[in-house]
mmCIF file with all atom_site columns, C-alpha atoms in Angstrom:
data_model
loop_
_atom_site.group_PDB
_atom_site.id
_atom_site.type_symbol
_atom_site.label_atom_id
_atom_site.label_alt_id
_atom_site.label_comp_id
_atom_site.label_asym_id
_atom_site.label_entity_id
_atom_site.label_seq_id
_atom_site.pdbx_PDB_ins_code
_atom_site.Cartn_x
_atom_site.Cartn_y
_atom_site.Cartn_z
_atom_site.occupancy
_atom_site.B_iso_or_equiv
_atom_site.pdbx_formal_charge
_atom_site.auth_seq_id
_atom_site.auth_comp_id
_atom_site.auth_asym_id
_atom_site.auth_atom_id
_atom_site.pdbx_PDB_model_num
ATOM 1  C CA . MET A 1 1  ? 39.365 -44.392 -60.417 1.00 70.00 ? 1  MET A CA 1
ATOM 2  C CA . THR A 1 2  ? 41.946 -46.979 -60.005 1.00 80.00 ? 2  THR A CA 1
ATOM 3  C CA . ILE A 1 3  ? 43.455 -48.511 -57.087 1.00 82.00 ? 3  ILE A CA 1
ATOM 4  C CA . ALA A 1 4  ? 46.721 -46.762 -57.415 1.00 81.00 ? 4  ALA A CA 1
ATOM 5  C CA . SER A 1 5  ? 44.870 -43.478 -57.604 1.00 86.00 ? 5  SER A CA 1
ATOM 6  C CA . GLN A 1 6  ? 42.610 -44.240 -54.587 1.00 91.00 ? 6  GLN A CA 1
ATOM 7  C CA . VAL A 1 7  ? 45.802 -45.048 -52.713 1.00 91.00 ? 7  VAL A CA 1
ATOM 8  C CA . LYS A 1 8  ? 47.626 -41.847 -53.851 1.00 91.00 ? 8  LYS A CA 1
ATOM 9  C CA . GLN A 1 9  ? 44.596 -39.828 -52.979 1.00 95.00 ? 9  GLN A CA 1
ATOM 10 C CA . CYS A 1 10 ? 44.772 -41.573 -49.586 1.00 95.00 ? 10 CYS A CA 1
ATOM 11 C CA . LEU A 1 11 ? 48.209 -40.605 -49.004 1.00 96.00 ? 11 LEU A CA 1
ATOM 12 C CA . SER A 1 12 ? 47.686 -37.166 -49.855 1.00 96.00 ? 12 SER A CA 1
ATOM 13 C CA . THR A 1 13 ? 44.742 -36.977 -47.350 1.00 97.00 ? 13 THR A CA 1
ATOM 14 C CA . LEU A 1 14 ? 46.891 -38.478 -44.476 1.00 98.00 ? 14 LEU A CA 1
ATOM 15 C CA . LYS A 1 15 ? 49.892 -35.733 -45.333 1.00 97.00 ? 15 LYS A CA 1
ATOM 16 C CA . GLY A 1 16 ? 47.270 -33.231 -44.794 1.00 98.00 ? 16 GLY A CA 1
ATOM 17 C CA . ILE A 1 17 ? 45.893 -34.757 -41.524 1.00 98.00 ? 17 ILE A CA 1
ATOM 18 C CA . GLU A 1 18 ? 49.515 -35.035 -40.159 1.00 97.00 ? 18 GLU A CA 1
ATOM 19 C CA . SER A 1 19 ? 50.170 -31.366 -40.926 1.00 97.00 ? 19 SER A CA 1
ATOM 20 C CA . GLN A 1 20 ? 47.023 -30.195 -39.070 1.00 98.00 ? 20 GLN A CA 1
ATOM 21 C CA . LEU A 1 21 ? 47.869 -32.600 -36.240 1.00 97.00 ? 21 LEU A CA 1
ATOM 22 C CA . ASN A 1 22 ? 51.197 -30.951 -36.039 1.00 96.00 ? 22 ASN A CA 1
ATOM 23 C CA . THR A 1 23 ? 49.655 -27.642 -35.990 1.00 96.00 ? 23 THR A CA 1
ATOM 24 C CA . PHE A 1 24 ? 47.291 -28.467 -33.464 1.00 96.00 ? 24 PHE A CA 1
ATOM 25 C CA . SER A 1 25 ? 50.461 -30.205 -31.022 1.00 96.00 ? 25 SER A CA 1
ATOM 26 C CA . LEU A 1 26 ? 52.098 -26.573 -31.375 1.00 95.00 ? 26 LEU A CA 1
ATOM 27 C CA . LYS A 1 27 ? 48.841 -24.513 -30.760 1.00 96.00 ? 27 LYS A CA 1
ATOM 28 C CA . ALA A 1 28 ? 47.664 -26.465 -27.663 1.00 95.00 ? 28 ALA A CA 1
ATOM 29 C CA . GLN A 1 29 ? 47.568 -24.983 -24.479 1.00 94.00 ? 29 GLN A CA 1
ATOM 30 C CA . ASP A 1 30 ? 47.893 -27.772 -22.117 1.00 95.00 ? 30 ASP A CA 1
ATOM 31 C CA . GLU A 1 31 ? 50.771 -30.436 -21.870 1.00 96.00 ? 31 GLU A CA 1
ATOM 32 C CA . GLU A 1 32 ? 48.387 -33.396 -22.186 1.00 97.00 ? 32 GLU A CA 1
ATOM 33 C CA . SER A 1 33 ? 46.703 -32.127 -25.391 1.00 96.00 ? 33 SER A CA 1
ATOM 34 C CA . ARG A 1 34 ? 50.063 -31.255 -26.975 1.00 96.00 ? 34 ARG A CA 1
ATOM 35 C CA . GLN A 1 35 ? 51.464 -34.700 -26.058 1.00 97.00 ? 35 GLN A CA 1
ATOM 36 C CA . ALA A 1 36 ? 48.252 -36.367 -27.694 1.00 97.00 ? 36 ALA A CA 1
ATOM 37 C CA . PHE A 1 37 ? 48.466 -34.393 -30.576 1.00 97.00 ? 37 PHE A CA 1
ATOM 38 C CA . HIS A 1 38 ? 52.094 -35.148 -31.261 1.00 96.00 ? 38 HIS A CA 1
ATOM 39 C CA . GLU A 1 39 ? 51.589 -38.911 -30.614 1.00 97.00 ? 39 GLU A CA 1
ATOM 40 C CA . SER A 1 40 ? 49.030 -38.964 -33.279 1.00 97.00 ? 40 SER A CA 1
ATOM 41 C CA . CYS A 1 41 ? 51.206 -37.054 -35.592 1.00 97.00 ? 41 CYS A CA 1
ATOM 42 C CA . LEU A 1 42 ? 53.751 -39.701 -35.151 1.00 97.00 ? 42 LEU A CA 1
ATOM 43 C CA . ILE A 1 43 ? 51.326 -42.596 -35.545 1.00 98.00 ? 43 ILE A CA 1
ATOM 44 C CA . THR A 1 44 ? 50.025 -41.027 -38.596 1.00 98.00 ? 44 THR A CA 1
ATOM 45 C CA . ARG A 1 45 ? 53.757 -40.568 -39.766 1.00 98.00 ? 45 ARG A CA 1
ATOM 46 C CA . LYS A 1 46 ? 54.252 -44.255 -39.689 1.00 98.00 ? 46 LYS A CA 1
ATOM 47 C CA . VAL A 1 47 ? 51.133 -44.942 -41.708 1.00 98.00 ? 47 VAL A CA 1
ATOM 48 C CA . ILE A 1 48 ? 52.217 -42.464 -44.249 1.00 98.00 ? 48 ILE A CA 1
ATOM 49 C CA . VAL A 1 49 ? 55.578 -44.302 -44.601 1.00 98.00 ? 49 VAL A CA 1
ATOM 50 C CA . ASP A 1 50 ? 53.598 -47.805 -44.864 1.00 97.00 ? 50 ASP A CA 1
ATOM 51 C CA . ILE A 1 51 ? 51.395 -46.425 -47.773 1.00 96.00 ? 51 ILE A CA 1
ATOM 52 C CA . GLU A 1 52 ? 54.308 -44.709 -49.572 1.00 96.00 ? 52 GLU A CA 1
ATOM 53 C CA . ASN A 1 53 ? 56.233 -48.178 -49.634 1.00 95.00 ? 53 ASN A CA 1
ATOM 54 C CA . ARG A 1 54 ? 53.074 -49.572 -50.868 1.00 91.00 ? 54 ARG A CA 1
ATOM 55 C CA . VAL A 1 55 ? 52.735 -46.884 -53.702 1.00 90.00 ? 55 VAL A CA 1
ATOM 56 C CA . GLY A 1 56 ? 56.292 -48.123 -54.702 1.00 89.00 ? 56 GLY A CA 1
ATOM 57 C CA . GLU A 1 57 ? 55.076 -51.502 -54.774 1.00 88.00 ? 57 GLU A CA 1
ATOM 58 C CA . LEU A 1 58 ? 52.206 -50.666 -56.974 1.00 84.00 ? 58 LEU A CA 1
ATOM 59 C CA . GLU A 1 59 ? 54.242 -48.483 -59.593 1.00 84.00 ? 59 GLU A CA 1
ATOM 60 C CA . ARG A 1 60 ? 56.972 -51.325 -59.583 1.00 86.00 ? 60 ARG A CA 1
ATOM 61 C CA . GLU A 1 61 ? 54.413 -53.910 -60.192 1.00 84.00 ? 61 GLU A CA 1
ATOM 62 C CA . GLU A 1 62 ? 52.259 -51.544 -62.600 1.00 77.00 ? 62 GLU A CA 1
ATOM 63 C CA . PRO A 1 63 ? 54.386 -49.369 -64.477 1.00 74.00 ? 63 PRO A CA 1
ATOM 64 C CA . GLN A 1 64 ? 51.512 -47.643 -65.973 1.00 76.00 ? 64 GLN A CA 1
ATOM 65 C CA . TYR A 1 65 ? 50.465 -46.265 -62.467 1.00 64.00 ? 65 TYR A CA 1
ATOM 66 C CA . LYS A 1 66 ? 53.853 -44.321 -62.178 1.00 68.00 ? 66 LYS A CA 1
ATOM 67 C CA . GLY A 1 67 ? 53.516 -40.774 -61.652 1.00 64.00 ? 67 GLY A CA 1
ATOM 68 C CA . PHE A 1 68 ? 49.651 -40.617 -61.264 1.00 56.00 ? 68 PHE A CA 1
#
């Protein structure tokens, strides 16, 4: 497995985690838990954006990885 495919797999996993955190924040019973899940979701979103930027760099540097 190439580095590019590993990074993309990581990105996919993070998007799933973000979705789960969002679901947890909506279903949480108390405000403290809801806020914790929401903040975790926001932090995960920032990481996703950073990794998406890195994927773009990888694809520009190594065109053979584009679309994998």
